């Protein structure tokens, strides 16, 4: 088991040296199965999806208007990615919401 884990991390290290931190974050999230619905990523993802849909905005439209890559928006909505503060603010501007509306659990 330990050998398999060591090989996996070596492969991950090799891939990151080729692709950079962007791919590393995605691979680590997938490796760790970071889809915990109670995590901050899960809460932001659910809120982002519901607010985007309520505004009638597609993920591609939100990406174009905010300057955030569409795949980053989709991964964030799935709870697989933590957006940077700059990305969150850009998305909030487009959706005309406050950052706390994205972060806080909607009831």
Short mmCIF file of N, CA, C and O in Angstrom, two decimals:
data_model
loop_
_atom_site.label_atom_id
_atom_site.label_comp_id
_atom_site.label_asym_id
_atom_site.label_seq_id
_atom_site.Cartn_x
_atom_site.Cartn_y
_atom_site.Cartn_z
N UNK A 1 0.82 -1.20 0.00
CA UNK A 1 0.00 0.00 0.00
C UNK A 1 0.87 1.26 0.00
O UNK A 1 0.60 2.19 -0.73
N UNK A 2 1.88 1.27 0.85
CA UNK A 2 2.76 2.42 0.94
C UNK A 2 3.54 2.63 -0.35
O UNK A 2 3.73 3.77 -0.78
N UNK A 3 3.95 1.52 -0.99
CA UNK A 3 4.66 1.63 -2.27
C UNK A 3 3.77 2.23 -3.35
O UNK A 3 4.21 3.05 -4.13
N UNK A 4 2.50 1.81 -3.37
CA UNK A 4 1.57 2.35 -4.37
C UNK A 4 1.36 3.84 -4.15
O UNK A 4 1.32 4.61 -5.10
N UNK A 5 1.24 4.24 -2.90
CA UNK A 5 1.08 5.65 -2.59
C UNK A 5 2.31 6.45 -2.99
O UNK A 5 2.20 7.54 -3.55
N UNK A 6 3.49 5.90 -2.72
CA UNK A 6 4.74 6.57 -3.10
C UNK A 6 4.82 6.71 -4.61
O UNK A 6 5.22 7.77 -5.12
N UNK A 7 4.45 5.69 -5.35
CA UNK A 7 4.45 5.75 -6.82
C UNK A 7 3.46 6.80 -7.32
O UNK A 7 3.74 7.53 -8.27
N UNK A 8 2.31 6.86 -6.68
CA UNK A 8 1.30 7.83 -7.08
C UNK A 8 1.80 9.25 -6.88
O UNK A 8 1.66 10.10 -7.75
N UNK A 9 2.41 9.52 -5.73
CA UNK A 9 2.94 10.86 -5.48
C UNK A 9 4.12 11.18 -6.40
O UNK A 9 4.28 12.32 -6.82
N UNK A 10 4.93 10.19 -6.74
CA UNK A 10 6.02 10.42 -7.68
C UNK A 10 5.45 10.77 -9.05
O UNK A 10 5.92 11.71 -9.70
N UNK A 11 4.41 10.05 -9.46
CA UNK A 11 3.78 10.35 -10.75
C UNK A 11 3.16 11.74 -10.72
O UNK A 11 3.26 12.50 -11.68
N UNK A 12 2.53 12.07 -9.61
CA UNK A 12 1.95 13.40 -9.47
C UNK A 12 3.01 14.49 -9.54
O UNK A 12 2.85 15.50 -10.20
N UNK A 13 4.14 14.25 -8.87
CA UNK A 13 5.25 15.20 -8.92
C UNK A 13 5.76 15.36 -10.34
O UNK A 13 6.04 16.47 -10.80
N UNK A 14 5.88 14.27 -11.07
CA UNK A 14 6.35 14.31 -12.45
C UNK A 14 5.39 15.11 -13.33
O UNK A 14 5.81 15.96 -14.12
N UNK A 15 4.11 14.86 -13.16
CA UNK A 15 3.11 15.58 -13.95
C UNK A 15 3.14 17.07 -13.64
O UNK A 15 3.07 17.90 -14.53
N UNK A 16 3.28 17.41 -12.36
CA UNK A 16 3.28 18.83 -11.99
C UNK A 16 4.49 19.55 -12.54
O UNK A 16 4.41 20.72 -12.86
N UNK A 17 5.61 18.85 -12.65
CA UNK A 17 6.78 19.51 -13.21
C UNK A 17 6.56 19.83 -14.68
O UNK A 17 7.13 20.77 -15.20
N UNK A 18 5.71 19.08 -15.34
CA UNK A 18 5.39 19.34 -16.74
C UNK A 18 4.28 20.37 -16.89
O UNK A 18 4.29 21.19 -17.79
N UNK A 19 3.29 20.32 -16.02
CA UNK A 19 2.06 21.09 -16.23
C UNK A 19 1.89 22.30 -15.32
O UNK A 19 1.07 23.15 -15.60
N UNK A 20 2.56 22.34 -14.21
CA UNK A 20 2.44 23.49 -13.32
C UNK A 20 1.40 23.30 -12.23
O UNK A 20 0.75 22.27 -12.12
N UNK A 21 1.23 24.35 -11.43
CA UNK A 21 0.36 24.28 -10.26
C UNK A 21 -1.12 24.15 -10.59
O UNK A 21 -1.87 23.57 -9.82
N UNK A 22 -1.55 24.69 -11.70
CA UNK A 22 -2.96 24.65 -12.08
C UNK A 22 -3.44 23.20 -12.14
O UNK A 22 -4.45 22.84 -11.55
N UNK A 23 -2.70 22.37 -12.86
CA UNK A 23 -3.07 20.97 -12.99
C UNK A 23 -2.87 20.24 -11.67
O UNK A 23 -3.65 19.37 -11.30
N UNK A 24 -1.86 20.63 -10.91
CA UNK A 24 -1.60 20.02 -9.62
C UNK A 24 -2.81 20.15 -8.70
O UNK A 24 -3.22 19.19 -8.05
N UNK A 25 -3.38 21.35 -8.63
CA UNK A 25 -4.54 21.57 -7.77
C UNK A 25 -5.70 20.67 -8.15
O UNK A 25 -6.37 20.11 -7.29
N UNK A 26 -5.94 20.53 -9.43
CA UNK A 26 -7.05 19.69 -9.90
C UNK A 26 -6.77 18.23 -9.58
O UNK A 26 -7.63 17.52 -9.08
N UNK A 27 -5.55 17.77 -9.87
CA UNK A 27 -5.21 16.38 -9.59
C UNK A 27 -5.28 16.06 -8.10
O UNK A 27 -5.78 15.01 -7.71
N UNK A 28 -4.81 16.97 -7.27
CA UNK A 28 -4.87 16.73 -5.83
C UNK A 28 -6.32 16.70 -5.35
O UNK A 28 -6.68 15.88 -4.51
N UNK A 29 -7.15 17.57 -5.88
CA UNK A 29 -8.56 17.57 -5.49
C UNK A 29 -9.22 16.26 -5.89
O UNK A 29 -9.97 15.67 -5.12
N UNK A 30 -8.93 15.80 -7.09
CA UNK A 30 -9.49 14.53 -7.54
C UNK A 30 -8.94 13.37 -6.73
O UNK A 30 -9.67 12.45 -6.36
N UNK A 31 -7.65 13.41 -6.45
CA UNK A 31 -7.01 12.36 -5.68
C UNK A 31 -7.61 12.28 -4.28
O UNK A 31 -7.87 11.20 -3.75
N UNK A 32 -7.86 13.42 -3.69
CA UNK A 32 -8.39 13.46 -2.34
C UNK A 32 -9.91 13.38 -2.31
O UNK A 32 -10.52 13.40 -1.25
N UNK A 33 -10.53 13.27 -3.48
CA UNK A 33 -11.99 13.23 -3.59
C UNK A 33 -12.60 14.38 -2.80
O UNK A 33 -13.38 14.19 -1.88
N UNK A 34 -12.24 15.58 -3.18
CA UNK A 34 -12.58 16.79 -2.42
C UNK A 34 -14.00 17.25 -2.68
O UNK A 34 -14.28 18.44 -2.76
N UNK A 35 -14.93 16.34 -2.78
CA UNK A 35 -16.33 16.69 -3.04
C UNK A 35 -17.15 16.71 -1.76
O UNK A 35 -18.34 16.49 -1.79
N UNK A 36 -16.53 17.00 -0.65
CA UNK A 36 -17.25 17.07 0.62
C UNK A 36 -18.23 18.23 0.56
O UNK A 36 -17.86 19.38 0.42
N UNK A 37 -19.52 17.91 0.66
CA UNK A 37 -20.55 18.94 0.53
C UNK A 37 -20.51 19.95 1.67
O UNK A 37 -21.04 21.04 1.56
N UNK A 38 -19.88 19.62 2.78
CA UNK A 38 -19.80 20.54 3.90
C UNK A 38 -18.55 21.41 3.86
O UNK A 38 -18.40 22.30 4.68
N UNK A 39 -17.66 21.15 2.92
CA UNK A 39 -16.46 21.96 2.81
C UNK A 39 -16.82 23.34 2.26
O UNK A 39 -17.88 23.55 1.69
N UNK A 40 -15.91 24.27 2.42
CA UNK A 40 -16.14 25.63 1.89
C UNK A 40 -16.28 25.58 0.37
O UNK A 40 -17.08 26.31 -0.21
N UNK A 41 -15.51 24.70 -0.27
CA UNK A 41 -15.61 24.57 -1.73
C UNK A 41 -16.99 24.08 -2.14
O UNK A 41 -17.57 24.54 -3.12
N UNK A 42 -17.52 23.12 -1.36
CA UNK A 42 -18.86 22.59 -1.65
C UNK A 42 -19.93 23.65 -1.47
O UNK A 42 -20.85 23.77 -2.29
N UNK A 43 -19.83 24.44 -0.40
CA UNK A 43 -20.81 25.50 -0.15
C UNK A 43 -20.76 26.57 -1.24
O UNK A 43 -21.79 26.99 -1.77
N UNK A 44 -19.55 27.01 -1.57
CA UNK A 44 -19.41 28.02 -2.62
C UNK A 44 -19.92 27.46 -3.95
O UNK A 44 -20.59 28.16 -4.71
N UNK A 45 -19.59 26.22 -4.23
CA UNK A 45 -20.04 25.60 -5.48
C UNK A 45 -21.55 25.57 -5.60
O UNK A 45 -22.11 25.92 -6.64
N UNK A 46 -22.22 25.14 -4.53
CA UNK A 46 -23.70 25.11 -4.56
C UNK A 46 -24.27 26.51 -4.72
O UNK A 46 -25.19 26.73 -5.52
N UNK A 47 -23.73 27.46 -3.96
CA UNK A 47 -24.24 28.84 -4.05
C UNK A 47 -23.96 29.45 -5.41
O UNK A 47 -24.81 30.15 -5.97
N UNK A 48 -22.77 29.20 -5.93
CA UNK A 48 -22.42 29.74 -7.25
C UNK A 48 -23.37 29.21 -8.31
O UNK A 48 -23.88 29.97 -9.13
N UNK A 49 -23.64 27.92 -8.28
CA UNK A 49 -24.55 27.34 -9.26
C UNK A 49 -25.94 27.93 -9.14
O UNK A 49 -26.54 28.34 -10.14
N UNK A 50 -26.47 28.00 -7.92
CA UNK A 50 -27.85 28.49 -7.75
C UNK A 50 -27.96 29.98 -8.12
O UNK A 50 -28.93 30.38 -8.76
N UNK A 51 -26.96 30.78 -7.75
CA UNK A 51 -27.00 32.20 -8.10
C UNK A 51 -26.84 32.42 -9.60
O UNK A 51 -27.51 33.28 -10.18
N UNK A 52 -25.97 31.64 -10.22
CA UNK A 52 -25.77 31.76 -11.67
C UNK A 52 -27.04 31.39 -12.42
O UNK A 52 -27.49 32.12 -13.33
N UNK A 53 -27.67 30.29 -12.03
CA UNK A 53 -28.90 29.85 -12.69
C UNK A 53 -30.03 30.85 -12.44
O UNK A 53 -30.80 31.15 -13.35
N UNK A 54 -30.11 31.38 -11.22
CA UNK A 54 -31.15 32.37 -10.90
C UNK A 54 -31.02 33.63 -11.76
O UNK A 54 -32.02 34.26 -12.10
N UNK A 55 -29.80 33.98 -12.13
CA UNK A 55 -29.57 35.15 -13.00
C UNK A 55 -29.73 34.81 -14.47
O UNK A 55 -29.62 35.68 -15.34
N UNK A 56 -29.96 33.52 -14.78
CA UNK A 56 -30.12 33.10 -16.16
C UNK A 56 -28.82 33.10 -16.94
O UNK A 56 -28.81 33.23 -18.16
N UNK A 57 -27.72 32.94 -16.24
CA UNK A 57 -26.39 33.00 -16.85
C UNK A 57 -25.85 31.58 -17.04
O UNK A 57 -25.96 30.74 -16.15
N UNK A 58 -25.27 31.31 -18.20
CA UNK A 58 -24.61 30.03 -18.43
C UNK A 58 -23.19 30.09 -17.87
O UNK A 58 -22.66 31.18 -17.61
N UNK A 59 -22.59 28.94 -17.68
CA UNK A 59 -21.20 28.91 -17.19
C UNK A 59 -20.27 29.58 -18.19
O UNK A 59 -19.37 30.32 -17.81
N UNK A 60 -20.52 29.35 -19.48
CA UNK A 60 -19.66 29.98 -20.49
C UNK A 60 -19.88 31.49 -20.53
O UNK A 60 -18.93 32.25 -20.71
N UNK A 61 -21.11 31.95 -20.34
CA UNK A 61 -21.39 33.38 -20.30
C UNK A 61 -20.75 34.04 -19.09
O UNK A 61 -20.20 35.14 -19.19
N UNK A 62 -20.82 33.35 -17.94
CA UNK A 62 -20.19 33.87 -16.73
C UNK A 62 -18.67 33.94 -16.91
O UNK A 62 -18.03 34.90 -16.50
N UNK A 63 -18.12 32.93 -17.55
CA UNK A 63 -16.68 32.91 -17.80
C UNK A 63 -16.27 34.09 -18.68
O UNK A 63 -15.30 34.79 -18.38
N UNK A 64 -17.01 34.31 -19.74
CA UNK A 64 -16.68 35.40 -20.66
C UNK A 64 -16.80 36.76 -19.97
O UNK A 64 -15.94 37.63 -20.15
N UNK A 65 -17.83 36.93 -19.17
CA UNK A 65 -18.05 38.23 -18.53
C UNK A 65 -17.10 38.50 -17.37
O UNK A 65 -16.74 39.64 -17.11
N UNK A 66 -16.68 37.43 -16.67
CA UNK A 66 -15.83 37.61 -15.49
C UNK A 66 -14.34 37.49 -15.77
O UNK A 66 -13.53 37.93 -14.97
N UNK A 67 -14.00 36.86 -16.89
CA UNK A 67 -12.59 36.62 -17.19
C UNK A 67 -12.02 35.39 -16.50
O UNK A 67 -10.82 35.14 -16.55
N UNK A 68 -12.88 34.62 -15.85
CA UNK A 68 -12.47 33.37 -15.19
C UNK A 68 -12.72 32.24 -16.17
O UNK A 68 -13.79 32.17 -16.80
N UNK A 69 -11.75 31.35 -16.33
CA UNK A 69 -11.89 30.25 -17.28
C UNK A 69 -13.13 29.41 -16.97
O UNK A 69 -13.43 29.14 -15.80
N UNK A 70 -13.83 29.00 -18.01
CA UNK A 70 -15.07 28.24 -17.83
C UNK A 70 -14.84 26.95 -17.05
O UNK A 70 -15.64 26.60 -16.18
N UNK A 71 -13.73 26.25 -17.32
CA UNK A 71 -13.49 25.01 -16.59
C UNK A 71 -13.26 25.27 -15.10
O UNK A 71 -13.65 24.47 -14.26
N UNK A 72 -12.67 26.41 -14.75
CA UNK A 72 -12.49 26.75 -13.33
C UNK A 72 -13.85 27.01 -12.67
O UNK A 72 -14.07 26.61 -11.54
N UNK A 73 -14.76 27.64 -13.39
CA UNK A 73 -16.11 27.86 -12.86
C UNK A 73 -16.81 26.53 -12.66
O UNK A 73 -17.42 26.28 -11.61
N UNK A 74 -16.73 25.66 -13.65
CA UNK A 74 -17.39 24.35 -13.54
C UNK A 74 -16.80 23.51 -12.41
O UNK A 74 -17.53 22.87 -11.65
N UNK A 75 -15.48 23.51 -12.28
CA UNK A 75 -14.83 22.75 -11.19
C UNK A 75 -15.20 23.36 -9.84
O UNK A 75 -15.40 22.63 -8.87
N UNK A 76 -15.29 24.66 -9.77
CA UNK A 76 -15.69 25.31 -8.51
C UNK A 76 -17.13 24.94 -8.17
O UNK A 76 -17.44 24.67 -7.01
N UNK A 77 -17.99 24.92 -9.17
CA UNK A 77 -19.38 24.54 -8.93
C UNK A 77 -19.50 23.09 -8.46
O UNK A 77 -20.39 22.76 -7.69
N UNK A 78 -18.58 22.26 -8.89
CA UNK A 78 -18.56 20.86 -8.46
C UNK A 78 -17.85 20.67 -7.13
O UNK A 78 -17.76 19.55 -6.62
N UNK A 79 -17.31 21.75 -6.57
CA UNK A 79 -16.62 21.66 -5.29
C UNK A 79 -15.22 21.09 -5.39
O UNK A 79 -14.64 20.66 -4.40
N UNK A 80 -14.65 21.09 -6.59
CA UNK A 80 -13.31 20.52 -6.81
C UNK A 80 -12.20 21.55 -6.79
O UNK A 80 -11.04 21.19 -6.84
N UNK A 81 -12.55 22.82 -6.73
CA UNK A 81 -11.54 23.85 -6.88
C UNK A 81 -11.86 25.04 -5.98
O UNK A 81 -13.03 25.43 -5.87
N UNK A 82 -10.85 25.58 -5.36
CA UNK A 82 -11.01 26.79 -4.55
C UNK A 82 -10.61 27.98 -5.43
O UNK A 82 -9.46 28.11 -5.83
N UNK A 83 -11.57 28.84 -5.72
CA UNK A 83 -11.29 30.02 -6.53
C UNK A 83 -10.45 31.02 -5.75
O UNK A 83 -10.54 31.10 -4.52
N UNK A 84 -9.66 31.79 -6.46
CA UNK A 84 -8.86 32.83 -5.82
C UNK A 84 -9.78 33.98 -5.42
O UNK A 84 -10.89 34.13 -5.96
N UNK A 85 -9.34 34.83 -4.48
CA UNK A 85 -10.17 35.99 -4.11
C UNK A 85 -10.49 36.88 -5.32
O UNK A 85 -11.61 37.40 -5.42
N UNK A 86 -9.53 37.05 -6.21
CA UNK A 86 -9.77 37.87 -7.41
C UNK A 86 -10.86 37.25 -8.30
O UNK A 86 -11.70 37.98 -8.84
N UNK A 87 -10.82 35.93 -8.44
CA UNK A 87 -11.84 35.25 -9.24
C UNK A 87 -13.22 35.38 -8.58
O UNK A 87 -14.22 35.63 -9.27
N UNK A 88 -13.26 35.20 -7.26
CA UNK A 88 -14.53 35.34 -6.54
C UNK A 88 -15.12 36.74 -6.72
O UNK A 88 -16.32 36.89 -6.97
N UNK A 89 -14.28 37.76 -6.60
CA UNK A 89 -14.76 39.14 -6.75
C UNK A 89 -15.25 39.41 -8.18
O UNK A 89 -16.26 40.09 -8.37
N UNK A 90 -14.54 38.87 -9.17
CA UNK A 90 -14.96 39.06 -10.56
C UNK A 90 -16.31 38.39 -10.81
O UNK A 90 -17.19 38.97 -11.48
N UNK A 91 -16.49 37.21 -10.27
CA UNK A 91 -17.76 36.50 -10.42
C UNK A 91 -18.88 37.24 -9.69
O UNK A 91 -19.99 37.38 -10.22
N UNK A 92 -18.59 37.73 -8.49
CA UNK A 92 -19.59 38.50 -7.74
C UNK A 92 -20.03 39.74 -8.51
O UNK A 92 -21.22 40.08 -8.52
N UNK A 93 -19.09 40.42 -9.15
CA UNK A 93 -19.42 41.62 -9.94
C UNK A 93 -20.39 41.28 -11.06
O UNK A 93 -21.35 42.00 -11.29
N UNK A 94 -20.13 40.18 -11.75
CA UNK A 94 -20.98 39.79 -12.88
C UNK A 94 -22.37 39.37 -12.39
O UNK A 94 -23.38 39.73 -12.99
N UNK A 95 -22.42 38.61 -11.30
CA UNK A 95 -23.70 38.12 -10.79
C UNK A 95 -24.42 39.16 -9.93
O UNK A 95 -25.55 38.92 -9.51
N UNK A 96 -23.74 40.27 -9.65
CA UNK A 96 -24.29 41.35 -8.83
C UNK A 96 -24.71 40.83 -7.45
O UNK A 96 -25.83 41.03 -6.99
N UNK A 97 -23.75 40.11 -6.82
CA UNK A 97 -23.95 39.59 -5.46
C UNK A 97 -22.72 39.96 -4.63
O UNK A 97 -21.69 40.37 -5.16
N UNK A 98 -22.85 39.81 -3.33
CA UNK A 98 -21.71 40.05 -2.44
C UNK A 98 -20.94 38.75 -2.24
O UNK A 98 -21.50 37.66 -2.42
N UNK A 99 -19.67 38.86 -1.88
CA UNK A 99 -18.91 37.63 -1.60
C UNK A 99 -19.55 36.77 -0.50
O UNK A 99 -19.52 35.55 -0.58
N UNK A 100 -20.17 37.41 0.48
CA UNK A 100 -20.80 36.63 1.55
C UNK A 100 -21.97 35.80 1.02
O UNK A 100 -22.25 34.73 1.55
N UNK A 101 -22.64 36.26 -0.02
CA UNK A 101 -23.72 35.47 -0.62
C UNK A 101 -23.16 34.21 -1.28
O UNK A 101 -23.87 33.21 -1.36
N UNK A 102 -21.96 34.27 -1.79
CA UNK A 102 -21.34 33.09 -2.37
C UNK A 102 -20.83 32.13 -1.30
O UNK A 102 -20.87 30.93 -1.47
N UNK A 103 -20.35 32.69 -0.19
CA UNK A 103 -19.70 31.88 0.83
C UNK A 103 -20.70 31.30 1.82
O UNK A 103 -20.58 30.15 2.23
N UNK A 104 -21.68 32.10 2.22
CA UNK A 104 -22.64 31.66 3.24
C UNK A 104 -23.62 30.65 2.66
O UNK A 104 -24.01 30.74 1.50
N UNK A 105 -24.03 29.74 3.51
CA UNK A 105 -25.00 28.72 3.12
C UNK A 105 -26.36 29.36 2.93
O UNK A 105 -26.84 30.08 3.80
N UNK A 106 -26.96 29.13 1.77
CA UNK A 106 -28.31 29.64 1.53
C UNK A 106 -29.32 28.71 2.19
O UNK A 106 -29.14 27.50 2.18
N UNK A 107 -30.35 29.28 2.73
CA UNK A 107 -31.35 28.45 3.41
C UNK A 107 -32.69 28.60 2.76
O UNK A 107 -33.03 29.52 2.16
#
